[in-house]
Amino acid sequence: YEFWDDLSDRPVRGDSEAFAAHRFKEAIRESMNIGLHPVCWETPHYAASQTDYRVMHRFFETVFERRIAANTLNADQLFPYPVVDLYGQHVIPEDLGYIPIDDPRPAQVLEAADAARVVRDGYASFFFHPFLKPELLDELITGIKKRGYRFTDIRSFPNEVRSGGRLI
């Protein structure tokens, strides 16, 4: 967690517009310094305060994540399709979950993909931890495709990243 104190279930101490703006500027600067050009944002563990979300939109037009609707981790929102949040930011949903390290099987994510099929024009997106075996990702992608989903390039969304006089 970078923006959230998960033990106390509240924003981190010192959370403010200035704190959030500094973190976003640094993330963009560090990415650019190593040759990466970010096109959207994903909040660590999908946990940030309403202040952070408001500031986030100044830097990132699009995010890929779940959102917490109130200042508690138990208030995360799952959407089956992209939405525009209260601040005008495009939210690409992560609605299928992830493969946990303590039970590294794609079954739960694939079951969620089956359940999501009841939504017309819905999205089925998931998070994959890079420390898991690549074979699990292959199995997950194959299973998602077999269910009739197709993958969409994130660059097809209205992405804009702004910081330090730069526009990506």
Short mmCIF file of C-alpha atoms in Angstrom, two decimals:
data_model
loop_
_atom_site.label_atom_id
_atom_site.label_comp_id
_atom_site.label_asym_id
_atom_site.label_seq_id
_atom_site.Cartn_x
_atom_site.Cartn_y
_atom_site.Cartn_z
CA TYR A 1 0.00 0.00 0.00
CA GLU A 2 1.25 3.43 -0.89
CA PHE A 3 -1.79 5.60 -0.26
CA TRP A 4 -3.57 3.54 2.40
CA ASP A 5 -2.84 2.28 5.91
CA ASP A 6 -4.27 -1.24 5.66
CA LEU A 7 -3.76 -2.02 9.37
CA SER A 8 -5.83 0.97 10.47
CA ASP A 9 -8.09 0.90 7.39
CA ARG A 10 -7.68 4.58 6.64
CA PRO A 11 -5.66 6.89 4.41
CA VAL A 12 -1.95 7.05 5.24
CA ARG A 13 -0.80 9.57 7.81
CA GLY A 14 -0.10 12.85 6.08
CA ASP A 15 -2.50 12.18 3.21
CA SER A 16 -3.20 15.46 1.43
CA GLU A 17 -3.41 16.94 -2.03
CA ALA A 18 0.28 17.88 -1.82
CA PHE A 19 1.27 14.35 -0.73
CA ALA A 20 -0.70 12.70 -3.53
CA ALA A 21 0.51 15.15 -6.19
CA HIS A 22 4.12 14.52 -5.17
CA ARG A 23 3.67 10.73 -5.41
CA PHE A 24 2.07 10.94 -8.86
CA LYS A 25 4.74 13.33 -10.17
CA GLU A 26 7.49 11.04 -8.88
CA ALA A 27 5.88 7.94 -10.39
CA ILE A 28 5.67 9.60 -13.81
CA ARG A 29 9.19 11.03 -13.54
CA GLU A 30 10.68 7.66 -12.55
CA SER A 31 8.84 5.90 -15.38
CA MET A 32 10.05 8.44 -17.93
CA ASN A 33 13.62 8.23 -16.60
CA ILE A 34 13.79 4.52 -17.42
CA GLY A 35 12.13 4.89 -20.80
CA LEU A 36 8.59 3.91 -19.88
CA HIS A 37 5.73 6.11 -21.03
CA PRO A 38 2.74 5.47 -18.76
CA VAL A 39 -0.69 5.58 -20.35
CA CYS A 40 -2.82 5.03 -17.26
CA TRP A 41 -2.58 4.47 -13.50
CA GLU A 42 -3.23 1.56 -11.17
CA THR A 43 -3.35 2.36 -7.46
CA PRO A 44 -1.36 -0.09 -5.33
CA HIS A 45 -3.85 -2.57 -3.85
CA TYR A 46 -6.63 -0.37 -5.29
CA ALA A 47 -6.72 1.65 -2.08
CA ALA A 48 -6.66 5.44 -1.98
CA SER A 49 -8.61 8.23 -0.33
CA GLN A 50 -11.13 10.46 -2.04
CA THR A 51 -8.50 13.20 -1.89
CA ASP A 52 -6.05 10.96 -3.74
CA TYR A 53 -8.62 10.11 -6.42
CA ARG A 54 -9.38 13.79 -6.96
CA VAL A 55 -5.66 14.61 -7.37
CA MET A 56 -5.06 11.50 -9.48
CA HIS A 57 -7.31 12.87 -12.20
CA ARG A 58 -5.02 15.89 -12.63
CA PHE A 59 -2.31 13.49 -13.79
CA PHE A 60 -4.10 10.48 -15.28
CA GLU A 61 -7.17 10.55 -17.51
CA THR A 62 -7.57 6.76 -17.24
CA VAL A 63 -7.06 4.22 -14.45
CA PHE A 64 -7.26 0.42 -14.34
CA GLU A 65 -8.56 -0.68 -10.95
CA ARG A 66 -11.31 -1.07 -8.47
CA ARG A 67 -12.31 1.99 -6.48
CA ILE A 68 -13.21 2.29 -2.84
CA ALA A 69 -16.36 4.37 -2.53
CA ALA A 70 -15.87 5.27 1.13
CA ASN A 71 -12.80 5.46 3.33
CA THR A 72 -12.73 1.74 4.12
CA LEU A 73 -11.28 -1.23 2.27
CA ASN A 74 -14.66 -2.95 2.55
CA ALA A 75 -16.20 -0.45 0.14
CA ASP A 76 -14.52 -1.42 -3.13
CA GLN A 77 -16.66 -1.15 -6.22
CA LEU A 78 -16.75 -3.71 -8.99
CA PHE A 79 -18.00 -2.58 -12.37
CA PRO A 80 -18.51 -4.94 -15.33
CA TYR A 81 -17.70 -2.17 -17.84
CA PRO A 82 -15.72 1.09 -17.94
CA VAL A 83 -17.20 4.04 -16.05
CA VAL A 84 -16.40 7.69 -15.53
CA ASP A 85 -15.96 8.51 -11.84
CA LEU A 86 -17.08 11.58 -9.88
CA TYR A 87 -13.92 13.44 -10.92
CA GLY A 88 -14.30 12.76 -14.65
CA GLN A 89 -11.68 10.02 -14.75
CA HIS A 90 -12.16 6.93 -16.93
CA VAL A 91 -12.07 3.77 -14.80
CA ILE A 92 -11.28 0.52 -16.60
CA PRO A 93 -12.62 -2.10 -14.19
CA GLU A 94 -10.71 -4.94 -12.64
CA ASP A 95 -13.69 -7.15 -11.92
CA LEU A 96 -12.41 -10.74 -11.95
CA GLY A 97 -9.82 -10.59 -9.19
CA TYR A 98 -6.41 -12.25 -9.26
CA ILE A 99 -4.62 -15.55 -8.71
CA PRO A 100 -3.52 -15.63 -5.05
CA ILE A 101 0.03 -16.70 -4.24
CA ASP A 102 -1.20 -19.17 -1.60
CA ASP A 103 -3.55 -20.90 -4.09
CA PRO A 104 -1.96 -20.36 -7.52
CA ARG A 105 -4.73 -21.69 -9.72
CA PRO A 106 -6.68 -19.71 -12.35
CA ALA A 107 -9.98 -21.40 -11.38
CA GLN A 108 -11.36 -18.52 -9.28
CA VAL A 109 -10.67 -15.93 -11.98
CA LEU A 110 -12.16 -18.15 -14.68
CA GLU A 111 -15.28 -18.77 -12.55
CA ALA A 112 -15.66 -15.01 -12.17
CA ALA A 113 -15.35 -14.70 -15.98
CA ASP A 114 -18.17 -17.23 -16.36
CA ALA A 115 -20.36 -15.23 -13.97
CA ALA A 116 -19.57 -11.96 -15.75
CA ARG A 117 -20.98 -13.29 -19.02
CA VAL A 118 -24.50 -12.35 -17.91
CA VAL A 119 -23.64 -8.68 -18.51
CA ARG A 120 -24.14 -7.63 -22.10
CA ASP A 121 -21.05 -5.83 -23.46
CA GLY A 122 -19.30 -6.39 -20.15
CA TYR A 123 -15.58 -6.45 -19.55
CA ALA A 124 -13.66 -9.24 -17.92
CA SER A 125 -10.37 -8.00 -16.57
CA PHE A 126 -8.02 -9.31 -13.93
CA PHE A 127 -4.73 -8.60 -12.21
CA PHE A 128 -1.78 -10.93 -12.59
CA HIS A 129 1.13 -10.76 -10.17
CA PRO A 130 4.40 -10.84 -12.14
CA PHE A 131 6.05 -13.14 -9.59
CA LEU A 132 3.70 -16.03 -10.48
CA LYS A 133 4.63 -18.69 -13.02
CA PRO A 134 4.11 -17.53 -16.62
CA GLU A 135 2.30 -20.81 -17.35
CA LEU A 136 -0.53 -19.62 -15.08
CA LEU A 137 -0.93 -16.50 -17.18
CA ASP A 138 -0.99 -18.60 -20.35
CA GLU A 139 -3.70 -20.81 -18.83
CA LEU A 140 -5.69 -17.78 -17.73
CA ILE A 141 -5.51 -16.07 -21.13
CA THR A 142 -6.48 -19.28 -22.91
CA GLY A 143 -9.42 -19.80 -20.51
CA ILE A 144 -10.65 -16.22 -20.91
CA LYS A 145 -10.50 -16.48 -24.71
CA LYS A 146 -12.34 -19.84 -24.67
CA ARG A 147 -15.17 -18.08 -22.84
CA GLY A 148 -15.61 -15.73 -25.79
CA TYR A 149 -13.80 -12.68 -24.45
CA ARG A 150 -11.24 -10.81 -26.51
CA PHE A 151 -8.42 -8.67 -25.24
CA THR A 152 -8.44 -4.93 -25.89
CA ASP A 153 -5.38 -2.72 -26.11
CA ILE A 154 -5.43 -0.30 -23.18
CA ARG A 155 -4.19 2.38 -25.57
CA SER A 156 -7.63 2.37 -27.22
CA PHE A 157 -9.03 4.21 -24.18
CA PRO A 158 -8.93 8.02 -23.80
CA ASN A 159 -5.55 7.97 -22.04
CA GLU A 160 -3.70 11.15 -21.16
CA VAL A 161 -0.94 11.49 -18.61
CA ARG A 162 0.08 15.01 -17.58
CA SER A 163 3.00 16.08 -15.40
CA GLY A 164 5.82 18.59 -15.38
CA GLY A 165 4.82 20.15 -18.68
CA ARG A 166 4.66 16.74 -20.35
CA LEU A 167 1.64 15.24 -22.02
CA ILE A 168 1.61 11.55 -22.88
#
